[in-house]
């Protein structure tokens, strides 16, 4: 069984999947929607990917403020996680994602990707960083 990592944004969801041994995270897709509140197709696609990759846990990025408070995005992410749990019946873990988008952009800058390619891929790279952080933590605890 694998773990899925999600970077939930207002119009995109970056998706990453662990390998079968749960050691590494790989980006697989960016789900785009036309309107922020139109979540049915997004949830359906996540459900399809979860079945395809035999996912047993989902990790959703938790965008807390730098001072550890919760803002609107954190609340929306928690609501999204609850929807996922109700729809898929899988455990959904919230994972602190502070600075993952910054780290994703920095990694892509170092890889010398164009601005357009960085813009297109940042959510998926952020999902990889969220999931990899969770996987690393599991190994340390285990």
PDB file of N, CA and C in Angstrom, residues 73-112:
ATOM      1  N   UNK A  73      -6.726  29.588   4.487  1.00  0.00           N
ATOM      2  CA  UNK A  73      -6.259  28.435   3.704  1.00  0.00           C
ATOM      3  C   UNK A  73      -6.163  27.188   4.583  1.00  0.00           C
ATOM      4  N   UNK A  74      -5.747  27.337   5.814  1.00  0.00           N
ATOM      5  CA  UNK A  74      -5.664  26.182   6.715  1.00  0.00           C
ATOM      6  C   UNK A  74      -7.058  25.624   6.983  1.00  0.00           C
ATOM      7  N   UNK A  75      -8.024  26.505   7.209  1.00  0.00           N
ATOM      8  CA  UNK A  75      -9.406  26.060   7.428  1.00  0.00           C
ATOM      9  C   UNK A  75      -9.946  25.327   6.199  1.00  0.00           C
ATOM     10  N   UNK A  76      -9.696  25.889   5.021  1.00  0.00           N
ATOM     11  CA  UNK A  76     -10.165  25.254   3.781  1.00  0.00           C
ATOM     12  C   UNK A  76      -9.498  23.897   3.584  1.00  0.00           C
ATOM     13  N   UNK A  77      -8.234  23.794   3.933  1.00  0.00           N
ATOM     14  CA  UNK A  77      -7.528  22.516   3.805  1.00  0.00           C
ATOM     15  C   UNK A  77      -8.112  21.468   4.758  1.00  0.00           C
ATOM     16  N   UNK A  78      -8.467  21.883   5.963  1.00  0.00           N
ATOM     17  CA  UNK A  78      -9.090  20.951   6.909  1.00  0.00           C
ATOM     18  C   UNK A  78     -10.464  20.495   6.400  1.00  0.00           C
ATOM     19  N   UNK A  79     -11.235  21.409   5.829  1.00  0.00           N
ATOM     20  CA  UNK A  79     -12.536  21.038   5.254  1.00  0.00           C
ATOM     21  C   UNK A  79     -12.349  20.044   4.108  1.00  0.00           C
ATOM     22  N   UNK A  80     -11.350  20.299   3.267  1.00  0.00           N
ATOM     23  CA  UNK A  80     -11.053  19.410   2.149  1.00  0.00           C
ATOM     24  C   UNK A  80     -10.665  18.024   2.660  1.00  0.00           C
ATOM     25  N   UNK A  81      -9.838  17.970   3.696  1.00  0.00           N
ATOM     26  CA  UNK A  81      -9.426  16.692   4.282  1.00  0.00           C
ATOM     27  C   UNK A  81     -10.638  15.917   4.806  1.00  0.00           C
ATOM     28  N   UNK A  82     -11.576  16.614   5.426  1.00  0.00           N
ATOM     29  CA  UNK A  82     -12.792  15.945   5.917  1.00  0.00           C
ATOM     30  C   UNK A  82     -13.608  15.381   4.766  1.00  0.00           C
ATOM     31  N   UNK A  83     -13.714  16.137   3.668  1.00  0.00           N
ATOM     32  CA  UNK A  83     -14.431  15.643   2.484  1.00  0.00           C
ATOM     33  C   UNK A  83     -13.770  14.388   1.931  1.00  0.00           C
ATOM     34  N   UNK A  84     -12.444  14.404   1.858  1.00  0.00           N
ATOM     35  CA  UNK A  84     -11.708  13.240   1.365  1.00  0.00           C
ATOM     36  C   UNK A  84     -11.969  12.018   2.236  1.00  0.00           C
ATOM     37  N   UNK A  85     -11.908  12.213   3.540  1.00  0.00           N
ATOM     38  CA  UNK A  85     -12.129  11.093   4.460  1.00  0.00           C
ATOM     39  C   UNK A  85     -13.542  10.523   4.291  1.00  0.00           C
ATOM     40  N   UNK A  86     -14.538  11.405   4.202  1.00  0.00           N
ATOM     41  CA  UNK A  86     -15.917  10.933   4.016  1.00  0.00           C
ATOM     42  C   UNK A  86     -16.075  10.184   2.696  1.00  0.00           C
ATOM     43  N   UNK A  87     -15.484  10.693   1.636  1.00  0.00           N
ATOM     44  CA  UNK A  87     -15.668  10.092   0.313  1.00  0.00           C
ATOM     45  C   UNK A  87     -14.882   8.798   0.148  1.00  0.00           C
ATOM     46  N   UNK A  88     -13.632   8.766   0.617  1.00  0.00           N
ATOM     47  CA  UNK A  88     -12.777   7.610   0.376  1.00  0.00           C
ATOM     48  C   UNK A  88     -12.714   6.634   1.539  1.00  0.00           C
ATOM     49  N   UNK A  89     -13.060   7.099   2.750  1.00  0.00           N
ATOM     50  CA  UNK A  89     -13.006   6.233   3.918  1.00  0.00           C
ATOM     51  C   UNK A  89     -11.586   5.893   4.347  1.00  0.00           C
ATOM     52  N   UNK A  90     -10.615   6.670   3.892  1.00  0.00           N
ATOM     53  CA  UNK A  90      -9.220   6.439   4.254  1.00  0.00           C
ATOM     54  C   UNK A  90      -8.782   7.422   5.335  1.00  0.00           C
ATOM     55  N   UNK A  91      -7.759   7.048   6.112  1.00  0.00           N
ATOM     56  CA  UNK A  91      -7.208   8.020   7.062  1.00  0.00           C
ATOM     57  C   UNK A  91      -6.614   9.203   6.289  1.00  0.00           C
ATOM     58  N   UNK A  92      -6.878  10.408   6.776  1.00  0.00           N
ATOM     59  CA  UNK A  92      -6.325  11.618   6.174  1.00  0.00           C
ATOM     60  C   UNK A  92      -5.558  12.362   7.266  1.00  0.00           C
ATOM     61  N   UNK A  93      -4.285  12.584   7.008  1.00  0.00           N
ATOM     62  CA  UNK A  93      -3.389  13.220   7.961  1.00  0.00           C
ATOM     63  C   UNK A  93      -3.089  14.631   7.484  1.00  0.00           C
ATOM     64  N   UNK A  94      -3.168  15.596   8.396  1.00  0.00           N
ATOM     65  CA  UNK A  94      -2.772  16.972   8.072  1.00  0.00           C
ATOM     66  C   UNK A  94      -1.285  17.107   8.395  1.00  0.00           C
ATOM     67  N   UNK A  95      -0.509  17.667   7.436  1.00  0.00           N
ATOM     68  CA  UNK A  95       0.934  17.778   7.612  1.00  0.00           C
ATOM     69  C   UNK A  95       1.362  19.228   7.395  1.00  0.00           C
ATOM     70  N   UNK A  96       2.075  19.773   8.366  1.00  0.00           N
ATOM     71  CA  UNK A  96       2.525  21.161   8.309  1.00  0.00           C
ATOM     72  C   UNK A  96       3.331  21.391   7.031  1.00  0.00           C
ATOM     73  N   UNK A  97       2.859  22.307   6.208  1.00  0.00           N
ATOM     74  CA  UNK A  97       3.508  22.534   4.921  1.00  0.00           C
ATOM     75  C   UNK A  97       4.184  23.903   4.830  1.00  0.00           C
ATOM     76  N   UNK A  98       4.375  24.550   5.960  1.00  0.00           N
ATOM     77  CA  UNK A  98       5.007  25.874   5.901  1.00  0.00           C
ATOM     78  C   UNK A  98       6.310  25.824   5.117  1.00  0.00           C
ATOM     79  N   UNK A  99       6.430  26.747   4.214  1.00  0.00           N
ATOM     80  CA  UNK A  99       7.608  26.953   3.369  1.00  0.00           C
ATOM     81  C   UNK A  99       7.808  25.890   2.290  1.00  0.00           C
ATOM     82  N   UNK A 100       6.889  24.952   2.103  1.00  0.00           N
ATOM     83  CA  UNK A 100       7.101  23.962   1.041  1.00  0.00           C
ATOM     84  C   UNK A 100       7.029  24.596  -0.341  1.00  0.00           C
ATOM     85  N   UNK A 101       6.150  25.566  -0.546  1.00  0.00           N
ATOM     86  CA  UNK A 101       6.072  26.218  -1.848  1.00  0.00           C
ATOM     87  C   UNK A 101       7.355  27.000  -2.122  1.00  0.00           C
ATOM     88  N   UNK A 102       7.891  27.642  -1.085  1.00  0.00           N
ATOM     89  CA  UNK A 102       9.163  28.360  -1.227  1.00  0.00           C
ATOM     90  C   UNK A 102      10.267  27.369  -1.576  1.00  0.00           C
ATOM     91  N   UNK A 103      10.318  26.247  -0.860  1.00  0.00           N
ATOM     92  CA  UNK A 103      11.339  25.230  -1.121  1.00  0.00           C
ATOM     93  C   UNK A 103      11.175  24.647  -2.526  1.00  0.00           C
ATOM     94  N   UNK A 104       9.937  24.436  -2.949  1.00  0.00           N
ATOM     95  CA  UNK A 104       9.676  23.907  -4.291  1.00  0.00           C
ATOM     96  C   UNK A 104      10.181  24.884  -5.346  1.00  0.00           C
ATOM     97  N   UNK A 105       9.867  26.166  -5.177  1.00  0.00           N
ATOM     98  CA  UNK A 105      10.337  27.177  -6.128  1.00  0.00           C
ATOM     99  C   UNK A 105      11.866  27.243  -6.149  1.00  0.00           C
ATOM    100  N   UNK A 106      12.488  27.196  -4.976  1.00  0.00           N
ATOM    101  CA  UNK A 106      13.944  27.238  -4.905  1.00  0.00           C
ATOM    102  C   UNK A 106      14.579  26.034  -5.607  1.00  0.00           C
ATOM    103  N   UNK A 107      14.015  24.858  -5.405  1.00  0.00           N
ATOM    104  CA  UNK A 107      14.546  23.656  -6.052  1.00  0.00           C
ATOM    105  C   UNK A 107      14.440  23.765  -7.566  1.00  0.00           C
ATOM    106  N   UNK A 108      13.329  24.309  -8.041  1.00  0.00           N
ATOM    107  CA  UNK A 108      13.150  24.440  -9.488  1.00  0.00           C
ATOM    108  C   UNK A 108      14.046  25.539 -10.064  1.00  0.00           C
ATOM    109  N   UNK A 109      14.302  26.581  -9.275  1.00  0.00           N
ATOM    110  CA  UNK A 109      15.252  27.619  -9.713  1.00  0.00           C
ATOM    111  C   UNK A 109      16.645  27.027  -9.866  1.00  0.00           C
ATOM    112  N   UNK A 110      17.040  26.204  -8.881  1.00  0.00           N
ATOM    113  CA  UNK A 110      18.351  25.563  -8.948  1.00  0.00           C
ATOM    114  C   UNK A 110      18.443  24.618 -10.135  1.00  0.00           C
ATOM    115  N   UNK A 111      17.323  24.030 -10.523  1.00  0.00           N
ATOM    116  CA  UNK A 111      17.293  23.145 -11.685  1.00  0.00           C
ATOM    117  C   UNK A 111      17.210  23.941 -12.988  1.00  0.00           C
ATOM    118  N   UNK A 112      17.175  25.274 -12.871  1.00  0.00           N
ATOM    119  CA  UNK A 112      17.167  26.185 -14.009  1.00  0.00           C
ATOM    120  C   UNK A 112      15.930  26.006 -14.896  1.00  0.00           C
TER     121      UNK A 112
END
